[in-house]
Coordinates of C-alpha atoms in Angstrom, one line a residue:
Chain K
M28 CA -19.7 21.7 3.1
I29 CA -18.5 22.2 -1.3
Q30 CA -16.2 25.3 0.9
K31 CA -14.5 22.2 2.3
A32 CA -14.8 19.9 -0.8
N33 CA -12.7 22.9 -2.7
S34 CA -9.7 23.2 -0.2
V35 CA -9.5 19.6 0.3
N36 CA -9.5 19.3 -4.4
K37 CA -7.4 22.0 -4.2
A38 CA -5.0 20.5 -1.8
L39 CA -5.2 16.6 -2.8
E40 CA -4.3 18.5 -6.3
E41 CA -0.9 20.0 -4.6
A42 CA 0.3 16.4 -3.5
V43 CA 0.5 14.6 -6.7
L44 CA 1.8 16.6 -8.9
L45 CA 2.5 15.4 -12.8
K46 CA 6.1 15.0 -13.1
E47 CA 8.2 12.4 -14.3
P48 CA 7.3 9.0 -15.3
L49 CA 4.0 10.9 -16.2
K50 CA 1.7 7.8 -16.9
I51 CA 1.6 6.9 -13.5
H52 CA 1.2 10.4 -12.4
E53 CA -1.4 10.8 -15.1
S54 CA -3.2 7.3 -13.9
M55 CA -2.8 9.0 -10.0
R56 CA -4.6 12.4 -10.4
Y57 CA -6.9 10.5 -13.4
S58 CA -9.0 8.8 -10.8
L59 CA -7.8 11.7 -8.0
L60 CA -9.3 13.9 -8.7
A61 CA -12.2 13.4 -10.7
G62 CA -14.3 15.1 -8.3
G63 CA -15.5 11.9 -5.6
K64 CA -17.8 13.3 -2.7
R65 CA -14.3 13.8 -1.0
V66 CA -16.8 12.5 1.9
R67 CA -13.7 10.8 4.3
P68 CA -11.5 14.0 3.9
M69 CA -14.5 16.0 5.5
L70 CA -14.6 13.3 7.9
C71 CA -11.2 13.7 8.7
I72 CA -11.1 17.6 8.5
A73 CA -14.3 17.9 10.8
A74 CA -13.5 14.9 13.8
C75 CA -10.1 17.3 14.1
E76 CA -11.4 20.9 14.0
L77 CA -14.6 19.4 16.9
V78 CA -11.3 18.5 19.1
G79 CA -10.0 21.8 19.1
G80 CA -7.3 21.2 16.2
H81 CA -6.6 23.6 12.7
E82 CA -8.5 22.4 9.2
S83 CA -4.7 22.7 8.3
T84 CA -3.3 19.6 10.6
A85 CA -6.1 17.6 9.3
M86 CA -5.5 17.7 5.6
P87 CA -2.2 16.0 4.7
A88 CA -4.2 13.0 6.6
A89 CA -7.9 13.9 5.3
C90 CA -5.8 14.2 1.7
A91 CA -4.0 10.4 3.0
V92 CA -7.5 9.0 3.4
E93 CA -9.5 10.2 -0.1
M94 CA -6.3 8.4 -1.7
I95 CA -6.5 4.9 0.2
H96 CA -10.5 4.9 -1.1
T97 CA -9.3 6.2 -4.6
M98 CA -7.1 3.4 -5.1
S99 CA -9.5 0.4 -3.1
L100 CA -11.6 1.6 -6.6
M101 CA -9.1 1.7 -8.8
H102 CA -8.3 -1.6 -7.8
D103 CA -12.2 -3.0 -7.2
D104 CA -12.7 -1.6 -10.9
L105 CA -10.0 -4.0 -12.2
P106 CA -11.5 -7.1 -14.6
C107 CA -10.1 -9.6 -12.6
M108 CA -12.6 -8.1 -9.8
D109 CA -15.8 -6.5 -10.1
N110 CA -15.0 -5.6 -14.4
D111 CA -17.1 -2.0 -14.1
D112 CA -16.3 0.4 -17.0
L113 CA -17.6 3.0 -15.5
R114 CA -16.8 5.5 -12.1
R115 CA -17.8 9.0 -10.9
G116 CA -19.1 9.4 -14.2
K117 CA -15.8 8.8 -16.1
P118 CA -14.5 5.2 -17.6
T119 CA -13.0 3.5 -14.9
N120 CA -8.4 3.8 -14.8
H121 CA -7.6 0.5 -16.3
K122 CA -9.7 1.6 -19.4
I123 CA -7.8 4.6 -19.9
F124 CA -4.5 3.8 -18.9
G125 CA -4.5 -0.2 -19.2
E126 CA -4.4 -3.0 -16.1
D127 CA -1.2 -2.5 -15.3
V128 CA -0.6 1.0 -14.8
A129 CA -4.0 0.7 -12.8
V130 CA -2.8 -1.5 -10.4
L131 CA 0.5 0.4 -10.3
A132 CA -1.0 3.6 -9.4
G133 CA -3.4 1.8 -6.7
D134 CA 0.0 0.8 -5.7
A135 CA 1.3 4.3 -5.7
L136 CA -1.4 5.7 -4.0
L137 CA -1.7 3.2 -1.3
A138 CA 2.2 3.7 -0.4
F139 CA 1.9 7.7 -1.0
S140 CA -1.2 8.2 1.7
F141 CA 1.8 7.3 4.0
E142 CA 4.4 9.1 3.1
H143 CA 2.3 12.0 2.9
I144 CA 1.7 11.5 6.2
A145 CA 4.8 11.2 7.8
T146 CA 6.0 14.2 5.5
S147 CA 3.4 17.1 5.0
T148 CA 1.4 16.8 8.3
K149 CA 2.5 20.0 10.9
E150 CA 2.2 21.3 14.4
V151 CA 1.6 18.2 16.1
S152 CA 4.2 15.2 17.9
S153 CA 5.8 12.2 16.2
D154 CA 4.0 10.2 18.8
R155 CA 0.1 11.2 17.7
L156 CA 1.7 10.4 13.9
I157 CA 2.7 7.0 14.6
R158 CA -0.8 6.5 16.2
V159 CA -2.0 7.9 12.8
V160 CA -0.2 6.0 10.5
G161 CA -0.7 2.2 12.9
E162 CA -4.9 3.4 13.0
L163 CA -4.8 4.2 8.7
A164 CA -3.0 0.7 7.9
K165 CA -5.4 -1.4 9.6
C166 CA -8.4 -0.2 8.5
I167 CA -6.4 -0.7 4.7
G168 CA -5.7 -4.3 5.0
S169 CA -6.3 -7.7 5.4
E170 CA -8.7 -6.7 9.4
G171 CA -9.9 -3.7 6.9
L172 CA -10.9 -3.0 3.7
V173 CA -9.1 -5.7 1.9
A174 CA -10.9 -8.4 4.7
G175 CA -14.2 -6.6 3.2
Q176 CA -13.6 -7.0 -0.7
V177 CA -12.1 -10.3 -0.2
V178 CA -15.2 -11.9 1.9
D179 CA -17.8 -9.8 -0.3
I180 CA -15.9 -11.4 -3.0
C181 CA -15.8 -15.1 -1.9
S182 CA -19.9 -14.3 -1.3
E183 CA -20.8 -13.2 -4.8
G184 CA -23.8 -15.9 -5.8
Q185 CA -23.5 -17.9 -2.4
S186 CA -27.0 -18.4 -1.2
G187 CA -27.7 -17.9 3.1
V188 CA -25.7 -15.4 3.7
G189 CA -26.9 -13.9 5.9
L190 CA -27.0 -10.5 8.0
E191 CA -24.4 -10.8 10.7
H192 CA -22.1 -11.3 7.2
L193 CA -23.5 -9.2 5.2
E194 CA -22.5 -6.5 8.3
F195 CA -19.3 -8.2 8.6
I196 CA -18.8 -7.3 4.1
H197 CA -20.2 -3.7 5.4
V198 CA -18.5 -3.3 8.1
H199 CA -14.4 -4.1 6.6
K200 CA -15.6 -2.7 3.2
T201 CA -16.7 0.5 3.8
A202 CA -16.9 1.6 7.1
A203 CA -13.4 0.7 8.4
L204 CA -12.1 3.6 5.9
L205 CA -14.8 6.3 7.5
E206 CA -14.3 5.0 11.1
G207 CA -10.5 5.8 9.8
S208 CA -11.2 8.8 8.9
V209 CA -12.8 10.7 12.2
V210 CA -10.0 8.7 13.9
L211 CA -7.2 9.7 12.3
G212 CA -8.6 13.8 12.9
A213 CA -10.0 13.3 15.8
I214 CA -6.3 12.3 17.2
L215 CA -4.1 14.7 15.1
G216 CA -6.9 17.8 16.8
G217 CA -5.5 16.2 20.0
A218 CA -8.9 14.4 21.3
N219 CA -8.5 12.4 24.3
D220 CA -8.6 8.4 24.0
E221 CA -12.4 8.9 25.6
D222 CA -13.3 11.4 22.7
V223 CA -11.5 8.9 20.1
E224 CA -13.8 6.2 21.5
K225 CA -16.5 8.0 21.0
L226 CA -16.0 9.5 17.5
R227 CA -15.1 6.1 16.7
K228 CA -18.1 4.6 17.8
F229 CA -19.9 7.8 15.7
A230 CA -17.4 6.8 12.9
R231 CA -18.5 2.7 12.5
C232 CA -22.1 3.5 12.8
I233 CA -22.2 6.5 9.8
G234 CA -20.2 3.5 8.0
L235 CA -22.4 0.1 8.0
L236 CA -24.7 3.7 7.3
F237 CA -23.4 4.7 4.4
Q238 CA -23.1 1.2 2.5
V239 CA -26.7 0.4 4.0
V240 CA -28.4 3.4 2.1
D241 CA -25.2 2.4 -1.2
D242 CA -27.4 -0.4 -1.0
I243 CA -30.8 0.8 -1.1
L244 CA -29.4 3.6 -3.9
D245 CA -28.4 0.7 -6.6
V246 CA -31.8 -0.5 -6.9
T247 CA -33.6 2.9 -6.7
K248 CA -31.7 4.4 -8.7
S249 CA -30.4 4.9 -12.7
S250 CA -26.1 4.3 -13.6
E251 CA -26.3 8.2 -15.0
E252 CA -27.8 9.4 -11.4
L253 CA -24.5 8.0 -9.8
G254 CA -22.0 8.1 -11.8
K255 CA -21.8 4.6 -11.4
T256 CA -23.2 1.4 -12.9
A257 CA -26.5 1.0 -11.1
G258 CA -28.3 -2.3 -10.4
K259 CA -24.6 -4.2 -10.4
D260 CA -25.2 -5.6 -7.3
L261 CA -28.6 -7.4 -9.0
V262 CA -26.6 -8.7 -12.1
A263 CA -23.5 -10.0 -9.5
D264 CA -26.0 -11.5 -7.4
K265 CA -25.1 -10.0 -4.1
T266 CA -26.0 -10.4 -1.5
T267 CA -27.8 -6.3 0.0
Y268 CA -29.6 -5.2 3.0
P269 CA -32.5 -3.9 0.4
K270 CA -32.7 -8.1 -1.2
L271 CA -32.5 -9.4 2.9
I272 CA -34.4 -7.6 4.5
G273 CA -37.0 -5.0 1.5
I274 CA -37.0 -1.2 1.0
E275 CA -38.7 -0.2 3.5
K276 CA -36.9 -2.0 6.5
S277 CA -33.3 -0.9 5.2
R278 CA -34.5 2.8 5.4
E279 CA -35.4 1.7 9.0
F280 CA -32.5 0.8 10.1
A281 CA -30.5 3.6 7.8
D282 CA -32.3 5.9 10.3
K283 CA -31.8 4.0 13.4
L284 CA -27.6 3.9 12.7
N285 CA -28.3 7.6 11.7
R286 CA -29.8 8.0 15.4
E287 CA -27.2 6.4 17.0
A288 CA -24.1 8.0 15.4
Q289 CA -25.9 11.1 16.2
E290 CA -26.2 10.2 20.1
Q291 CA -22.0 9.8 20.2
L292 CA -22.0 13.6 19.6
L293 CA -24.6 14.7 22.4
G294 CA -20.9 15.0 25.2
F295 CA -19.2 17.5 23.0
D296 CA -20.0 21.3 21.9
Q297 CA -23.2 21.4 19.9
E298 CA -21.8 24.0 17.0
K299 CA -18.7 22.8 16.4
A300 CA -20.5 19.1 16.3
A301 CA -22.8 20.7 13.6
P302 CA -20.4 19.8 10.9
L303 CA -20.5 16.2 11.6
I304 CA -24.2 16.0 12.6
A305 CA -24.5 17.7 9.2
L306 CA -22.3 14.6 7.3
A307 CA -24.2 12.1 9.0
N308 CA -27.6 13.4 7.7
Y309 CA -25.8 14.1 3.9
I310 CA -24.3 9.7 4.2
A311 CA -28.7 9.1 5.0
Y312 CA -30.1 11.2 2.7
R313 CA -28.2 11.7 -0.6
D314 CA -29.5 10.4 -3.6
N315 CA -26.7 9.8 -5.0
Chain Y
M9 CA 23.9 -15.5 7.4
I10 CA 21.7 -19.2 7.4
Q11 CA 21.1 -17.9 11.0
K12 CA 19.8 -14.5 10.2
A13 CA 17.8 -15.7 7.6
N14 CA 15.8 -18.3 9.6
S15 CA 15.5 -15.3 12.9
V16 CA 13.7 -13.2 10.0
N17 CA 11.7 -16.4 8.8
K18 CA 10.8 -17.2 12.5
A19 CA 9.5 -13.6 13.0
L20 CA 7.9 -13.2 8.7
E21 CA 5.8 -16.6 10.0
E22 CA 4.4 -14.7 13.6
A23 CA 3.6 -11.1 11.8
V24 CA 1.6 -12.9 9.7
L25 CA -0.3 -15.3 11.2
L26 CA -3.0 -17.5 9.5
K27 CA -6.8 -16.1 10.9
E28 CA -9.8 -15.0 8.8
P29 CA -10.5 -14.3 6.8
L30 CA -8.8 -17.7 6.3
K31 CA -8.3 -17.2 1.8
I32 CA -6.6 -13.6 2.5
H33 CA -4.5 -14.9 5.0
E34 CA -3.5 -17.9 3.4
S35 CA -2.7 -16.1 0.2
M36 CA -0.5 -13.6 1.9
R37 CA 1.6 -16.2 4.3
Y38 CA 2.0 -18.1 0.9
S39 CA 4.5 -15.7 -0.8
L40 CA 5.6 -14.3 2.0
L41 CA 6.7 -17.8 4.0
A42 CA 7.9 -19.1 0.3
G43 CA 11.3 -18.8 1.2
G44 CA 13.4 -16.1 -0.4
K45 CA 16.7 -14.8 -0.1
R46 CA 15.8 -12.6 2.7
V47 CA 18.3 -10.5 1.3
R48 CA 16.4 -6.8 1.8
P49 CA 15.5 -8.0 5.9
M50 CA 19.3 -8.9 6.2
L51 CA 20.7 -5.4 5.2
C52 CA 18.7 -3.7 7.2
I53 CA 19.1 -5.8 10.7
A54 CA 22.9 -5.7 9.3
A55 CA 22.4 -1.8 8.9
C56 CA 21.0 -1.5 12.1
E57 CA 23.2 -3.5 14.3
L58 CA 26.4 -2.0 11.8
V59 CA 25.3 1.6 13.9
G60 CA 25.2 0.2 17.6
G61 CA 21.5 -1.1 17.1
H62 CA 19.9 -4.4 17.6
E63 CA 18.8 -7.3 15.9
S64 CA 15.4 -7.3 17.6
T65 CA 14.8 -3.4 16.9
A66 CA 14.9 -3.7 13.1
M67 CA 12.7 -6.9 13.1
P68 CA 9.5 -5.3 12.5
A69 CA 11.1 -3.3 10.0
A70 CA 13.1 -5.8 8.6
C71 CA 10.3 -7.9 8.1
A72 CA 8.5 -4.8 6.9
V73 CA 10.5 -4.6 3.8
E74 CA 9.8 -8.0 3.0
M75 CA 6.3 -7.7 2.6
I76 CA 6.9 -4.8 0.3
H77 CA 9.4 -7.1 -1.8
T78 CA 6.8 -9.9 -2.0
M79 CA 3.6 -7.8 -2.1
S80 CA 6.0 -6.1 -5.5
L81 CA 6.7 -9.1 -6.5
M82 CA 2.9 -10.5 -6.6
H83 CA 2.0 -7.3 -8.5
D84 CA 4.3 -8.3 -11.3
D85 CA 3.5 -11.6 -11.5
L86 CA 0.5 -10.9 -12.7
P87 CA -1.8 -11.8 -15.7
C88 CA -1.5 -8.2 -16.9
M89 CA 2.1 -7.5 -16.1
D90 CA 5.0 -9.6 -16.3
N91 CA 2.5 -13.4 -16.4
D92 CA 4.4 -15.2 -15.1
D93 CA 3.8 -18.7 -13.7
L94 CA 7.0 -19.0 -11.4
R95 CA 8.1 -17.8 -8.5
R96 CA 9.8 -19.0 -5.5
G97 CA 10.4 -22.1 -7.4
K98 CA 6.5 -22.6 -7.1
P99 CA 3.7 -21.4 -9.1
T100 CA 2.7 -17.6 -8.8
N101 CA 0.4 -16.3 -6.2
H102 CA -3.3 -15.7 -8.5
K103 CA -1.9 -19.1 -10.0
I104 CA -3.7 -20.3 -6.7
F105 CA -5.0 -18.1 -5.0
G106 CA -7.2 -16.2 -8.2
E107 CA -6.2 -13.0 -10.2
D108 CA -8.4 -11.1 -7.2
V109 CA -7.3 -12.1 -4.3
A110 CA -3.8 -11.8 -5.2
V111 CA -4.0 -8.2 -6.2
L112 CA -5.7 -8.0 -2.6
A113 CA -3.3 -9.5 -1.0
G114 CA -0.4 -7.6 -2.0
D115 CA -2.4 -4.6 -1.3
A116 CA -3.3 -6.2 2.4
L117 CA 0.9 -6.9 3.0
L118 CA 1.3 -3.2 1.4
A119 CA -0.8 -1.9 4.0
F120 CA 0.5 -4.0 7.0
S121 CA 4.1 -3.2 6.5
F122 CA 3.3 0.5 7.5
E123 CA 1.3 -0.9 10.6
H124 CA 4.1 -3.7 11.8
I125 CA 6.4 -1.1 11.7
A126 CA 3.8 1.5 13.6
T127 CA 2.9 -0.7 16.2
S128 CA 5.9 -3.6 16.4
T129 CA 9.2 -1.6 16.8
K130 CA 10.4 -1.1 20.4
E131 CA 12.3 1.2 21.6
V132 CA 12.5 4.0 19.3
S133 CA 11.7 6.9 19.8
S134 CA 8.7 8.1 17.7
D135 CA 11.1 11.1 15.4
R136 CA 12.9 8.3 14.2
L137 CA 9.8 5.8 13.7
I138 CA 8.5 8.4 11.0
R139 CA 11.7 9.3 9.8
V140 CA 11.1 5.5 8.8
V141 CA 7.4 5.2 7.6
G142 CA 8.1 8.6 5.3
E143 CA 11.4 6.6 3.7
L144 CA 9.9 3.2 3.5
A145 CA 6.6 4.7 1.2
K146 CA 8.8 7.0 -0.4
C147 CA 11.2 4.0 -1.8
I148 CA 7.6 1.8 -2.7
G149 CA 5.5 5.1 -4.9
S150 CA 5.8 6.4 -8.4
E151 CA 9.4 8.2 -6.8
G152 CA 10.6 4.5 -6.3
L153 CA 9.6 0.7 -7.3
V154 CA 6.3 2.2 -9.3
A155 CA 8.3 4.4 -11.3
G156 CA 11.1 1.0 -12.1
Q157 CA 7.7 -0.8 -12.7
V158 CA 5.9 1.0 -14.7
V159 CA 8.9 2.8 -17.0
D160 CA 9.8 -1.0 -17.6
I161 CA 6.4 -1.8 -18.9
C162 CA 6.9 1.1 -21.1
S163 CA 10.1 -0.2 -22.7
E164 CA 9.2 -3.7 -23.0
G165 CA 9.7 -4.2 -27.1
Q166 CA 11.2 -0.1 -28.0
S167 CA 14.1 -0.5 -29.7
G168 CA 16.2 2.7 -28.7
V169 CA 16.4 1.9 -24.7
G170 CA 20.3 3.2 -23.6
L171 CA 22.2 3.0 -20.4
E172 CA 20.9 5.8 -18.6
H173 CA 17.1 4.5 -19.7
L174 CA 17.6 1.3 -18.0
E175 CA 19.5 2.1 -15.2
F176 CA 16.4 4.8 -13.8
I177 CA 14.3 1.3 -14.0
H178 CA 17.2 -0.9 -12.4
V179 CA 17.6 2.2 -9.6
H180 CA 13.8 2.0 -9.4
K181 CA 12.5 -1.1 -9.4
T182 CA 15.7 -2.7 -7.3
A183 CA 17.6 -0.7 -6.0
A184 CA 15.2 1.9 -4.3
L185 CA 13.9 -0.9 -1.9
L186 CA 17.4 -2.2 -0.8
E187 CA 18.3 1.1 -0.3
G188 CA 14.8 2.0 1.9
S189 CA 16.1 -1.8 3.6
V190 CA 19.3 -0.4 4.4
V191 CA 18.6 3.1 5.5
L192 CA 15.9 1.9 7.8
G193 CA 17.8 -0.1 10.0
A194 CA 20.3 2.9 9.8
I195 CA 18.0 5.3 11.5
L196 CA 16.6 2.6 13.7
G197 CA 19.7 1.8 15.4
G198 CA 20.6 5.2 15.8
A199 CA 23.1 6.4 13.7
N200 CA 23.2 9.6 12.7
D201 CA 22.6 12.3 9.8
E202 CA 26.4 11.5 7.5
D203 CA 26.3 7.5 8.5
V204 CA 22.9 7.1 7.1
E205 CA 23.8 9.1 3.9
K206 CA 26.7 6.7 3.5
L207 CA 25.2 3.8 3.9
R208 CA 22.1 5.0 1.8
K209 CA 25.2 5.0 -0.7
F210 CA 26.5 1.8 -0.1
A211 CA 22.9 1.1 -0.7
R212 CA 22.8 2.4 -4.4
C213 CA 25.5 0.8 -5.0
I214 CA 25.0 -3.2 -4.6
G215 CA 21.1 -2.6 -5.2
L216 CA 22.3 -1.7 -9.1
L217 CA 24.4 -4.3 -8.8
F218 CA 21.7 -6.9 -7.3
Q219 CA 20.3 -6.1 -10.4
V220 CA 22.6 -5.9 -13.3
V221 CA 24.0 -9.7 -11.6
D222 CA 20.4 -10.5 -12.0
D223 CA 20.3 -9.6 -16.1
I224 CA 23.6 -11.8 -15.7
L225 CA 21.8 -14.8 -14.4
D226 CA 18.6 -13.9 -17.4
V227 CA 20.9 -15.1 -19.7
T228 CA 23.0 -18.1 -18.4
K229 CA 20.9 -20.2 -15.9
S230 CA 18.3 -22.3 -16.3
S231 CA 14.5 -21.7 -15.1
E232 CA 15.4 -24.8 -12.5
E233 CA 18.3 -23.4 -10.9
L234 CA 16.7 -19.5 -10.7
G235 CA 13.3 -20.9 -9.3
K236 CA 11.5 -18.9 -11.7
T237 CA 11.2 -18.3 -15.0
A238 CA 14.8 -17.4 -16.9
G239 CA 15.1 -16.6 -20.1
K240 CA 12.4 -13.8 -20.3
D241 CA 14.2 -10.7 -20.7
L242 CA 15.0 -11.9 -24.3
V243 CA 11.2 -13.3 -24.5
A244 CA 10.0 -10.1 -24.2
D245 CA 12.6 -8.4 -25.4
K246 CA 13.8 -6.5 -22.3
T247 CA 16.7 -4.4 -22.5
T248 CA 18.9 -5.4 -19.8
Y249 CA 23.1 -4.7 -19.5
P250 CA 24.2 -8.1 -21.3
K251 CA 22.2 -7.3 -24.4
L252 CA 23.2 -3.4 -24.0
I253 CA 27.2 -4.3 -22.8
G254 CA 27.4 -7.7 -23.6
I255 CA 28.0 -10.4 -20.4
E256 CA 31.5 -9.8 -20.1
K257 CA 31.4 -5.4 -19.6
S258 CA 28.4 -6.3 -17.8
R259 CA 30.6 -8.6 -15.3
E260 CA 32.6 -5.8 -15.0
F261 CA 30.6 -3.8 -14.0
A262 CA 29.3 -5.3 -11.3
D263 CA 32.3 -5.5 -9.9
K264 CA 33.0 -1.4 -10.0
L265 CA 29.6 -0.8 -8.0
N266 CA 30.6 -3.6 -6.0
R267 CA 34.1 -2.1 -4.8
E268 CA 32.5 1.7 -4.8
A269 CA 29.2 -0.1 -2.2
Q270 CA 32.2 -1.9 0.1
E271 CA 34.4 1.9 -0.3
Q272 CA 31.7 3.6 2.0
L273 CA 32.3 1.2 4.1
L274 CA 35.8 2.2 5.1
G275 CA 34.6 4.4 8.1
F276 CA 33.1 1.9 9.9
D277 CA 34.4 -0.5 12.5
Q278 CA 35.5 -3.5 10.1
E279 CA 34.5 -5.9 11.8
K280 CA 30.8 -4.7 12.9
A281 CA 31.3 -4.3 8.8
A282 CA 32.1 -7.4 8.3
P283 CA 27.6 -8.8 7.8
L284 CA 27.2 -5.9 5.2
I285 CA 30.4 -6.9 3.5
A286 CA 29.4 -10.7 2.9
L287 CA 26.0 -9.4 1.5
A288 CA 27.1 -6.7 -0.7
N289 CA 29.7 -9.8 -1.9
Y290 CA 26.3 -12.9 -2.0
I291 CA 24.7 -10.0 -4.2
A292 CA 28.0 -10.1 -6.0
Y293 CA 28.9 -13.8 -6.7
R294 CA 25.6 -15.6 -6.0
D295 CA 24.3 -17.9 -8.9
N296 CA 20.2 -17.5 -8.3

């Protein structure tokens, strides 16, 4: 997994070069190359390889999903949103470059993710590429990431937020892009429609799993261990799984989601499925 | 032209429906359907028709460029950017929906523009569609709109900003998306590479023209006439063409750009080129 993360880091470094205008590219690179866990790119590549594709075929899309993830963090951290000072163990983008540049650098990463897929993907038919563009766009916008974020914002401090509402937020805010990462990889690797849908279901489960584990970590770990501000859900009076059903039941729910996810992979060559299984287990049992 | 603008308004209305989560779609629609001049969509459709394509073929892309234009205005108007209260004669998006939602609604429009092109364009090969995605993305990001905006921000209040620097800002901040609008229409309409490049040059000239005229209007018209805050370039101590070379020479430069633009159209059927010529003249002689 570390080797894959290194390939992704190298590809990201080469995708967004430091050029004029310097300030915007510095800002984009500051957050993009800040050493995240690269879970989304690795999911994209693993899904592509599972269905018989090559790492190099998935790499531009793998970089694209990381650009989207980074841009969503940059905008979420803004003073008008979560107003966060710490991210990936470093000061947040707007703390270094100013709010105006942080907004623009996020916009630029969002646009560039599509450019990178459209112009740098090799050996994939344009028919599949256009499907990839449609899938990626959908998981970002008002039916994906943004939907989750806006409902999350509107729910802060509200009492009476139930499990269904919480799941809507998580499915959109977190699971949508994880789903996109896997589905993009599958389409690029040449998967048939049936396999794309199996992998979509796998991704939905680990997407929700990812956020349930995030909620648990937020109440059980320190800021130093997480590399970002801990306990902020409590401070913001956010509804979380531990708050609604307790830590023990949250852990049980996480285990159930991991099992459901891995059941989707049973029909595939188990040796080839090993990286996706490892990623699911990593998401379930990570400690930051 | 009014008929075309009405078709575009109808298509925009149908592209972004009011659905859950309501707040984000209300915010997107508030700015998108606020009755702009729809110059970019009309350029896109006119370029498509000039090379033999149909309005319906260009319409999703025409809507997409208007979504991008709207999103750039929403983000530019934010307190951390130009901090503007008035746009298209109405309170700016963040004044109504809050800064957080205005940032997110802009992000959603940016993502949706690509989804709309990828999933709603009919009767165009995927090869051409992928070219369209690449062209659109490039004119938004750190080599397009965003580049212009960031250099503009960094130049405010700076002395010694010369013509070359000013042209960089305008070419990126304004001309890039106008160029994109025309080029997208040409590609979708089936233009050969030579005609795409002629139309690209046409668009670059009218793009710069658009901004020179904007600069002139900012110092000669009232806020009421413009539907946005007038005189704000002076207040922000921004470098503009009137400031650098005076109003008279700015008008001469505008005329020169309009002539250069229209020269690019000489090789085309003049009857079919009439809408693009009319749009160039509109951009040159508009009064808001």
